Every structure is written in structure tokens, then in C-alpha cells.
mmCIF file of C-alpha atoms and ligand atoms in Angstrom:
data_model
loop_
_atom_site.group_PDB
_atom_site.id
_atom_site.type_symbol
_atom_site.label_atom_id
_atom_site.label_comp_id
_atom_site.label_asym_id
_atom_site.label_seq_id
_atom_site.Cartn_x
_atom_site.Cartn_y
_atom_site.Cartn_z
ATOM 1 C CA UNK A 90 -18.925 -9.976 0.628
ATOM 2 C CA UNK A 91 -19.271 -8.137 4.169
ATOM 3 C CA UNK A 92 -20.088 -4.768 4.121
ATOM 4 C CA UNK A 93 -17.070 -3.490 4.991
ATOM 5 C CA UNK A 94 -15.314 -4.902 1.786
ATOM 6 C CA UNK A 95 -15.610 -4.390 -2.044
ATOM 7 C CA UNK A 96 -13.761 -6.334 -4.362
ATOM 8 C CA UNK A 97 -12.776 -4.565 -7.589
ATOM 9 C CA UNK A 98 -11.283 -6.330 -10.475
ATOM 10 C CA UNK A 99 -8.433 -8.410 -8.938
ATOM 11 C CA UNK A 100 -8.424 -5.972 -5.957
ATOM 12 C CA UNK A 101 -9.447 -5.800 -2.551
ATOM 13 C CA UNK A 102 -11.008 -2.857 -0.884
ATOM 14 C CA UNK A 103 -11.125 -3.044 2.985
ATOM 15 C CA UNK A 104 -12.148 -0.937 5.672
ATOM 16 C CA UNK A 105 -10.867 -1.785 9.617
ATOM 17 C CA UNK A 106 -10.979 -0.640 13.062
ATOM 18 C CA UNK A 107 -7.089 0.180 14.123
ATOM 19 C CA UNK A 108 -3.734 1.370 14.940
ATOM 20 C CA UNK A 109 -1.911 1.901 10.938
ATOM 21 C CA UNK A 110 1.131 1.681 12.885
ATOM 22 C CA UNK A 111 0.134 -1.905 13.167
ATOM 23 C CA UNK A 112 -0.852 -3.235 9.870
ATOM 24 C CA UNK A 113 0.808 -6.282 8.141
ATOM 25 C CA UNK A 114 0.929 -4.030 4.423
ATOM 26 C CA UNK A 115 3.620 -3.439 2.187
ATOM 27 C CA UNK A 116 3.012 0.343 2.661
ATOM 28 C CA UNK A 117 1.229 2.509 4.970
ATOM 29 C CA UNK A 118 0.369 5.739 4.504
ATOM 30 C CA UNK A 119 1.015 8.966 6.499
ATOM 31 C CA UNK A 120 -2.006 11.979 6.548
ATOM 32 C CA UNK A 121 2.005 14.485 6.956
ATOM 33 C CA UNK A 122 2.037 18.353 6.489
ATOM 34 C CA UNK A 123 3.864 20.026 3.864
ATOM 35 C CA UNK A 124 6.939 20.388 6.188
ATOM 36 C CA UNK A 125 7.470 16.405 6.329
ATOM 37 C CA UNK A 126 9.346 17.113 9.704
ATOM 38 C CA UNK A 127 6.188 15.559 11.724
ATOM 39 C CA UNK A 128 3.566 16.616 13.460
ATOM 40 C CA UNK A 129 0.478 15.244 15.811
ATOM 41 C CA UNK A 130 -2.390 12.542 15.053
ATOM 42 C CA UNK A 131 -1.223 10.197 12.740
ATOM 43 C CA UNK A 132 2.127 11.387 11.599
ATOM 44 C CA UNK A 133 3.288 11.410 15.299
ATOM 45 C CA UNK A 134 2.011 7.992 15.804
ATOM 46 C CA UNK A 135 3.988 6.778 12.730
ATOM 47 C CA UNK A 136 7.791 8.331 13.492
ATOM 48 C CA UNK A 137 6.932 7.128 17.323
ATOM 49 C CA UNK A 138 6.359 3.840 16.064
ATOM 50 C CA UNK A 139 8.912 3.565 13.081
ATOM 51 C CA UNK A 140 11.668 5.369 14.892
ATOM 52 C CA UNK A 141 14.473 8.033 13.748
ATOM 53 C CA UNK A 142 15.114 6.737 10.214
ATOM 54 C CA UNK A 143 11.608 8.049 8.959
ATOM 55 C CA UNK A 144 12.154 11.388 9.900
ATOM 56 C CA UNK A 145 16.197 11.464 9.013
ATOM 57 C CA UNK A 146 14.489 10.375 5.148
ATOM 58 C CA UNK A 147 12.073 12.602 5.391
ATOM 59 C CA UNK A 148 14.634 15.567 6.300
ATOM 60 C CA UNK A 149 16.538 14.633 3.402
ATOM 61 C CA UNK A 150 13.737 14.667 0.988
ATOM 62 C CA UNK A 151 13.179 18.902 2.315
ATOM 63 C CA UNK A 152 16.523 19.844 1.486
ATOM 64 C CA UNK A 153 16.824 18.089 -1.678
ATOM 65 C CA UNK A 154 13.252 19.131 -3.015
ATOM 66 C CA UNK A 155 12.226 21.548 -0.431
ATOM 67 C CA UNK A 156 7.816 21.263 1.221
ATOM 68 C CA UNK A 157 5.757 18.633 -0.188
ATOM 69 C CA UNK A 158 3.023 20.564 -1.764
ATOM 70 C CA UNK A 159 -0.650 19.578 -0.696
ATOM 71 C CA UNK A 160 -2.304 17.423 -2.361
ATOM 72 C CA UNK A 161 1.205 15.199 -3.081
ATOM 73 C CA UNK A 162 3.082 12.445 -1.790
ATOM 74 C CA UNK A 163 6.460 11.655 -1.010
ATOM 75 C CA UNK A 164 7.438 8.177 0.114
ATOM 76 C CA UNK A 165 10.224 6.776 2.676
ATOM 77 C CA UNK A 166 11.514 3.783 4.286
ATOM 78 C CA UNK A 167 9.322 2.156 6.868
ATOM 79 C CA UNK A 168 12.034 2.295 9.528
ATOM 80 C CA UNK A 169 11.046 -0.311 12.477
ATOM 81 C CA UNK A 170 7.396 -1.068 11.127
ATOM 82 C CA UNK A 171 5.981 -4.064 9.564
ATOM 83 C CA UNK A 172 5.527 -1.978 6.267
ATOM 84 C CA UNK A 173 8.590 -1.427 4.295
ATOM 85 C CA UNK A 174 7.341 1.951 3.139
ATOM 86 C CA UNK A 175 5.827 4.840 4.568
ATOM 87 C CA UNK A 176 3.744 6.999 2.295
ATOM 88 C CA UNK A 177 3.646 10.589 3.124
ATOM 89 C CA UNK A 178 0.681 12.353 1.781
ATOM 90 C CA UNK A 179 -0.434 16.183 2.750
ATOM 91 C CA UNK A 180 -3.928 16.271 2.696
ATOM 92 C CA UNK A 181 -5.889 19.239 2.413
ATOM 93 C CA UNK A 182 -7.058 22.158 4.937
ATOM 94 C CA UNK A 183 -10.795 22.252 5.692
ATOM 95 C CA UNK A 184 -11.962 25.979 4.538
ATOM 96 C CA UNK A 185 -15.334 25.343 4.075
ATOM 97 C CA UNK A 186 -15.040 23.427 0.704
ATOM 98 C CA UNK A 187 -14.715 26.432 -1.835
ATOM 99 C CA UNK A 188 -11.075 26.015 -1.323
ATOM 100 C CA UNK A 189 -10.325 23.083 -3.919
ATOM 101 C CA UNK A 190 -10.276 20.693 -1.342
ATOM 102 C CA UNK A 191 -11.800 17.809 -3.212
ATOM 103 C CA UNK A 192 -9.528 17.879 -5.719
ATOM 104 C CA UNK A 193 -6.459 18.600 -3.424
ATOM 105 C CA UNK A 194 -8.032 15.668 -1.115
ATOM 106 C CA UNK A 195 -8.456 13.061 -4.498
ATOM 107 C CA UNK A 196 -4.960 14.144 -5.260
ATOM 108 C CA UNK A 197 -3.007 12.806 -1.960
ATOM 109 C CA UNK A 198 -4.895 9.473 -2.430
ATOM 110 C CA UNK A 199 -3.977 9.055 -6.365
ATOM 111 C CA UNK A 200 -0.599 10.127 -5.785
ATOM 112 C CA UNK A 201 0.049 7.772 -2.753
ATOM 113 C CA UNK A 202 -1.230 4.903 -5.074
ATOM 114 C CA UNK A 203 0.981 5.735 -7.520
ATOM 115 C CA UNK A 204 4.150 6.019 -5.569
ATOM 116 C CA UNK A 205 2.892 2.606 -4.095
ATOM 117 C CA UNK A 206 2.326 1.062 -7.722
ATOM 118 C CA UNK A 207 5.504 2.491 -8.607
ATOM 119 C CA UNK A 208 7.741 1.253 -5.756
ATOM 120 C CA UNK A 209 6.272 -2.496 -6.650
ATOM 121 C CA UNK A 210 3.887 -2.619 -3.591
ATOM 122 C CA UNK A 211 0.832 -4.808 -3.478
ATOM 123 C CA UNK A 212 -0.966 -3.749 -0.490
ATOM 124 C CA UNK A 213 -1.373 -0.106 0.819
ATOM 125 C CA UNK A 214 -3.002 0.976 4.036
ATOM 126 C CA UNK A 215 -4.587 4.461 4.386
ATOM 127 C CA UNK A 216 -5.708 6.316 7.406
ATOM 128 C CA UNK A 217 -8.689 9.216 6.969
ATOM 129 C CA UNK A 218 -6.620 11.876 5.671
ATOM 130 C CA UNK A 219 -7.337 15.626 6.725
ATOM 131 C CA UNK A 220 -10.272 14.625 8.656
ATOM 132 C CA UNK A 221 -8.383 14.934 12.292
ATOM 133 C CA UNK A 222 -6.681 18.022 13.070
ATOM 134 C CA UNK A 223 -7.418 19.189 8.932
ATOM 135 C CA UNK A 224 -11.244 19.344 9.804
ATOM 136 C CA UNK A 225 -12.047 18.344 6.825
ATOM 137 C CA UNK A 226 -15.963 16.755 7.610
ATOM 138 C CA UNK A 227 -15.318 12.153 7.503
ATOM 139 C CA UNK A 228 -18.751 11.880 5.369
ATOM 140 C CA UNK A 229 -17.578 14.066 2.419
ATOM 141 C CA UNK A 230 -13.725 13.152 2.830
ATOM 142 C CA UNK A 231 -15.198 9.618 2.861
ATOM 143 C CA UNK A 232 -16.945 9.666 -0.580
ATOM 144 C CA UNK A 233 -13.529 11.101 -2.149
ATOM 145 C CA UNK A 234 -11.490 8.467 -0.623
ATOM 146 C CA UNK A 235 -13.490 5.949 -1.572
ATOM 147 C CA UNK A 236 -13.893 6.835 -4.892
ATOM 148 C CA UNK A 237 -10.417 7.704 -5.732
ATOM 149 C CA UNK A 238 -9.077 4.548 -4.651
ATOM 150 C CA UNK A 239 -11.950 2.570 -6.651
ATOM 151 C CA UNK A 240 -10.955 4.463 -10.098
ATOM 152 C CA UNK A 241 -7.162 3.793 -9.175
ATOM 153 C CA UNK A 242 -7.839 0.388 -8.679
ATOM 154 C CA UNK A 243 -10.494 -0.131 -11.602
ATOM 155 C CA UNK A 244 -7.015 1.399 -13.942
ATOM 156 C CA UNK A 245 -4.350 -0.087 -12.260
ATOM 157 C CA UNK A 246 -3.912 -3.730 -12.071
ATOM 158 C CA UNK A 247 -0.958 -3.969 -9.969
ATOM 159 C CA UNK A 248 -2.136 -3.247 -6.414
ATOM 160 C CA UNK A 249 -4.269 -5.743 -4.904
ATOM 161 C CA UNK A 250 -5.383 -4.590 -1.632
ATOM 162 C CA UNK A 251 -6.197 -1.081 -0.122
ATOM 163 C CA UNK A 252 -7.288 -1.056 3.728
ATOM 164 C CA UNK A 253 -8.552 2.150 5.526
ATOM 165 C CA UNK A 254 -7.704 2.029 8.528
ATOM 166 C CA UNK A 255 -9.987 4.517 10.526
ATOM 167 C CA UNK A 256 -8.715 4.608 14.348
ATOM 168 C CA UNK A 257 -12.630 5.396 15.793
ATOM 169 C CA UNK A 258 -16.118 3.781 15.202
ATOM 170 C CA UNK A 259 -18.013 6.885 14.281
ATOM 171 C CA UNK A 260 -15.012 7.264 11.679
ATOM 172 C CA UNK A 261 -15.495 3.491 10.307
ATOM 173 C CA UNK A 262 -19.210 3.657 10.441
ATOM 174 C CA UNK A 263 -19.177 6.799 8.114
ATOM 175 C CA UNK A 264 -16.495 5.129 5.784
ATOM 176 C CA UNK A 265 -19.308 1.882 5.756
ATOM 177 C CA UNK A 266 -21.704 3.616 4.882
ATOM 178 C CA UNK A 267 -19.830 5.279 1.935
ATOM 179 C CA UNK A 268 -18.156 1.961 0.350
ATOM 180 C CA UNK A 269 -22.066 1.080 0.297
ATOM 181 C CA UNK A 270 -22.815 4.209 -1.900
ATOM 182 C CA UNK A 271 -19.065 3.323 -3.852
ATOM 183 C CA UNK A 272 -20.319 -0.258 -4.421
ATOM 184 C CA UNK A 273 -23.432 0.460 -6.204
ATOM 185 C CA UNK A 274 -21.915 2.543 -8.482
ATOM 186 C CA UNK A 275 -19.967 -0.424 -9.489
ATOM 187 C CA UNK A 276 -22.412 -2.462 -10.511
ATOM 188 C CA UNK A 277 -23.772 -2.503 -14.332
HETATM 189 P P1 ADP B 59 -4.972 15.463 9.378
HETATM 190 O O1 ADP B 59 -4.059 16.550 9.870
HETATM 191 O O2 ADP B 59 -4.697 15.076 7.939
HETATM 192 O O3 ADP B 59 -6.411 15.745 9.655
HETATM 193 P P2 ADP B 59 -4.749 13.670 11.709
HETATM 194 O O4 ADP B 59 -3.605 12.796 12.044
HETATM 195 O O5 ADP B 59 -5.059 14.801 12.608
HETATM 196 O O6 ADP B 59 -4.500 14.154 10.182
HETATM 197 O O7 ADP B 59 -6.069 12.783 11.578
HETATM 198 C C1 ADP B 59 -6.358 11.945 10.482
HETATM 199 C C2 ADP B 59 -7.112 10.725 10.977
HETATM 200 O O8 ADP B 59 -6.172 9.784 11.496
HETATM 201 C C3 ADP B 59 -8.105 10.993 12.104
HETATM 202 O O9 ADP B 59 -9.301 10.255 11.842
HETATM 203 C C4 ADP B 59 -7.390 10.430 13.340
HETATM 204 O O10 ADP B 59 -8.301 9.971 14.310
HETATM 205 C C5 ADP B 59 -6.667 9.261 12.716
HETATM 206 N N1 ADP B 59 -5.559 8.656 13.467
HETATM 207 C C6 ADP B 59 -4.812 9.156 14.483
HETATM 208 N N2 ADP B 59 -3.895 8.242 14.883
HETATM 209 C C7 ADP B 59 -4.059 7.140 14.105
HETATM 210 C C8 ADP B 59 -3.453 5.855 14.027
HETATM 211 N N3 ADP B 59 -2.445 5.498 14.846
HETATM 212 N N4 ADP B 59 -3.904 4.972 13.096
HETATM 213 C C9 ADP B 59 -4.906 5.302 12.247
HETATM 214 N N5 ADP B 59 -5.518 6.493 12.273
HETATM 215 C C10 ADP B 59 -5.113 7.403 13.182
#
């Protein structure tokens, strides 16, 4: 295996240099803000990409069930992308860590995988959640990425690849390094 993959039961676990906006996946997944109406980073680069619809599904979703709490998920159509879904996922705020932000930051992954799971989706692509304009620092965020998705994965037999796709090298190197850490654990 190279060291930027793990395989886990039937799964694959992948990690990649790119653009999400650009991945061949059944679902991607948006790092959005508890407003859903958009924002910078990744989210911009998503309703740029996918055009109108996203948002006009997303707008919909606020008035019938009002701000996406942090640490959940909401999913759409995936508009003019390759993926037929967008996940929307509000990460956590960096405050320093006393904040609940692991758990809040574990939360947006699991629930992402299970709207995926639920909507019949076989691949997923996440980008680093909260670790852009949320601050929240790539070598802890990492480790609970990693590590959600492996438990999810190690339960759930449905989904059978998850790609990160971090957009910068110092972003994938630090992801590398922690699939290393997630791998070990793995074995017996
Ligand atoms: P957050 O507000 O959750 O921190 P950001 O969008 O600011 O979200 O950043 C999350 C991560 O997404 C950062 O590592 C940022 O570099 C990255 N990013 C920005 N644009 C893209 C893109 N098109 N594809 C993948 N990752 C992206």
C-alpha cells in the first residue's frame, strides 16, 4: 500500500493533492457555516463550481429547518459537478481546544458519512474541515479526521472509498503523516 492509502475492511482510505470541486466521487463534501448561504475557502469554491442550484437547496433547507448546527450535516444536490451530492458539514471554531471542538469536529465527519451511507453513496470526498478560515491547527484536526472516518468505515460496510482532498502540500504532508499514526492502530 502507498503511504498515502489505508485500506480498511472492504474500504478505501485515500489522501490527494487537489481541487474537491474536481473529484470523480459520488459525494463531496462542503467545510459550510451554520448559515448554509455560503461563504469563502471551500464553500465558495463549491457553489462557484456547482452553480445556483446548490445554494437555491441550500436556502430551502434554512427556511424549512432553520441554521445547521455545528458539528452537523445537511446534504444537497451536486448541481453542475461530477458528484451528485454535496455534503454540507459546519465544522467547528478554533478557541483554543477547551471549547468541545474535538467532539464538534468528529461530529461533522460522522454525520457527513452517514448522510452519505444513507443517500446510497459509495465514495465520499472530504476537504480539511475548520482548518482554513476555522483555525482549527491541520495536525490535531488531522488525527480526528482520520480517525473518525476509520471507525465509520471499520462499522459501516456500505461506503467503499473516502478521499481527503487537502488543496496544499504542508496540508497533505500533515494528513500523511497522521494516516501513518491511524494505520498502526489498525493492526493486531
Ligand atoms: P473552514 O472555515 O472550515 O476552516 P475553509 O474553506 O476556510 O474552511 O478551509 C478548509 C480547508 O479547505 C483549508 O485547508 C483550505 O485550504 C481548503 N480548501 C480551499 N479551497 C479548496 C478546494 N477547492 N478544494 C479542497 N480544499 C480546499
Amino acid at each position: 500500500m502507498p503511504d498515502n492509502q489505508l485500506e480498511i475492511g472492504k474500504a478505501i482510505l485515500s489522501l490527494v493533492v487537489g481541487d474537491i470541486t474536481r473529484q470523480d466521487v459520488e459525494a463531496i463534501v462542503n467545510a459550510a457555516n451554520t448559515s448554509l448561504m455560503g461563504g469563502g475557502g471551500v464553500d465558495g469554491a463549491i457553489h462557484r463550481a456547482g452553480g445556483p442550484s446548490i445554494l437555491e437547496e441550500c436556502k430551502r433547507i434554512r427556511e424549512e429547518s432553520g441554521r445547521c448546527p455545528t458539528g452537523q450535516a445537511v446534504i444537497t444536490g451536486g448541481g453542475n459537478l461530477k458528484a451528485r451530492f454535496v455534503i454540507h458539514a459546519v465544522g467547528p471554531v478554533w478557541h483554543g481546544g477547551g471549547a468541545n471542538e474535538a467532539t464538534v469536529l468528529a461530529g461533522a465527519y460522522r454525520n457527513s458519512l452517514q448522510l452519505a451511507a444513507g443517500a446510497g453513496v459509495l465514495s465520499v470526498a472530504f476537504p480539511s474541515i475548520s482548518t482554513g478560515a476555522y483555525g482549527y491547527p491541520v495536525a490535531l484536526a488531522s488525527a480526528i479526521a482520520l480517525t473518525t472516518v476509520k471507525d465509520f468505515l471499520r462499522q459501516d460496510s456500505s461506503i467503499t472509498e473516502v478521499r481527503f482532498v487537502l488543496f496544499d502540500e504542508h496540508t497533505y504532508d500533515v494528513y500523511r503523516d497522521a494516516l501513518k499514526k491511524v494505520g498502526t492502530q489498525l493492526k493486531p
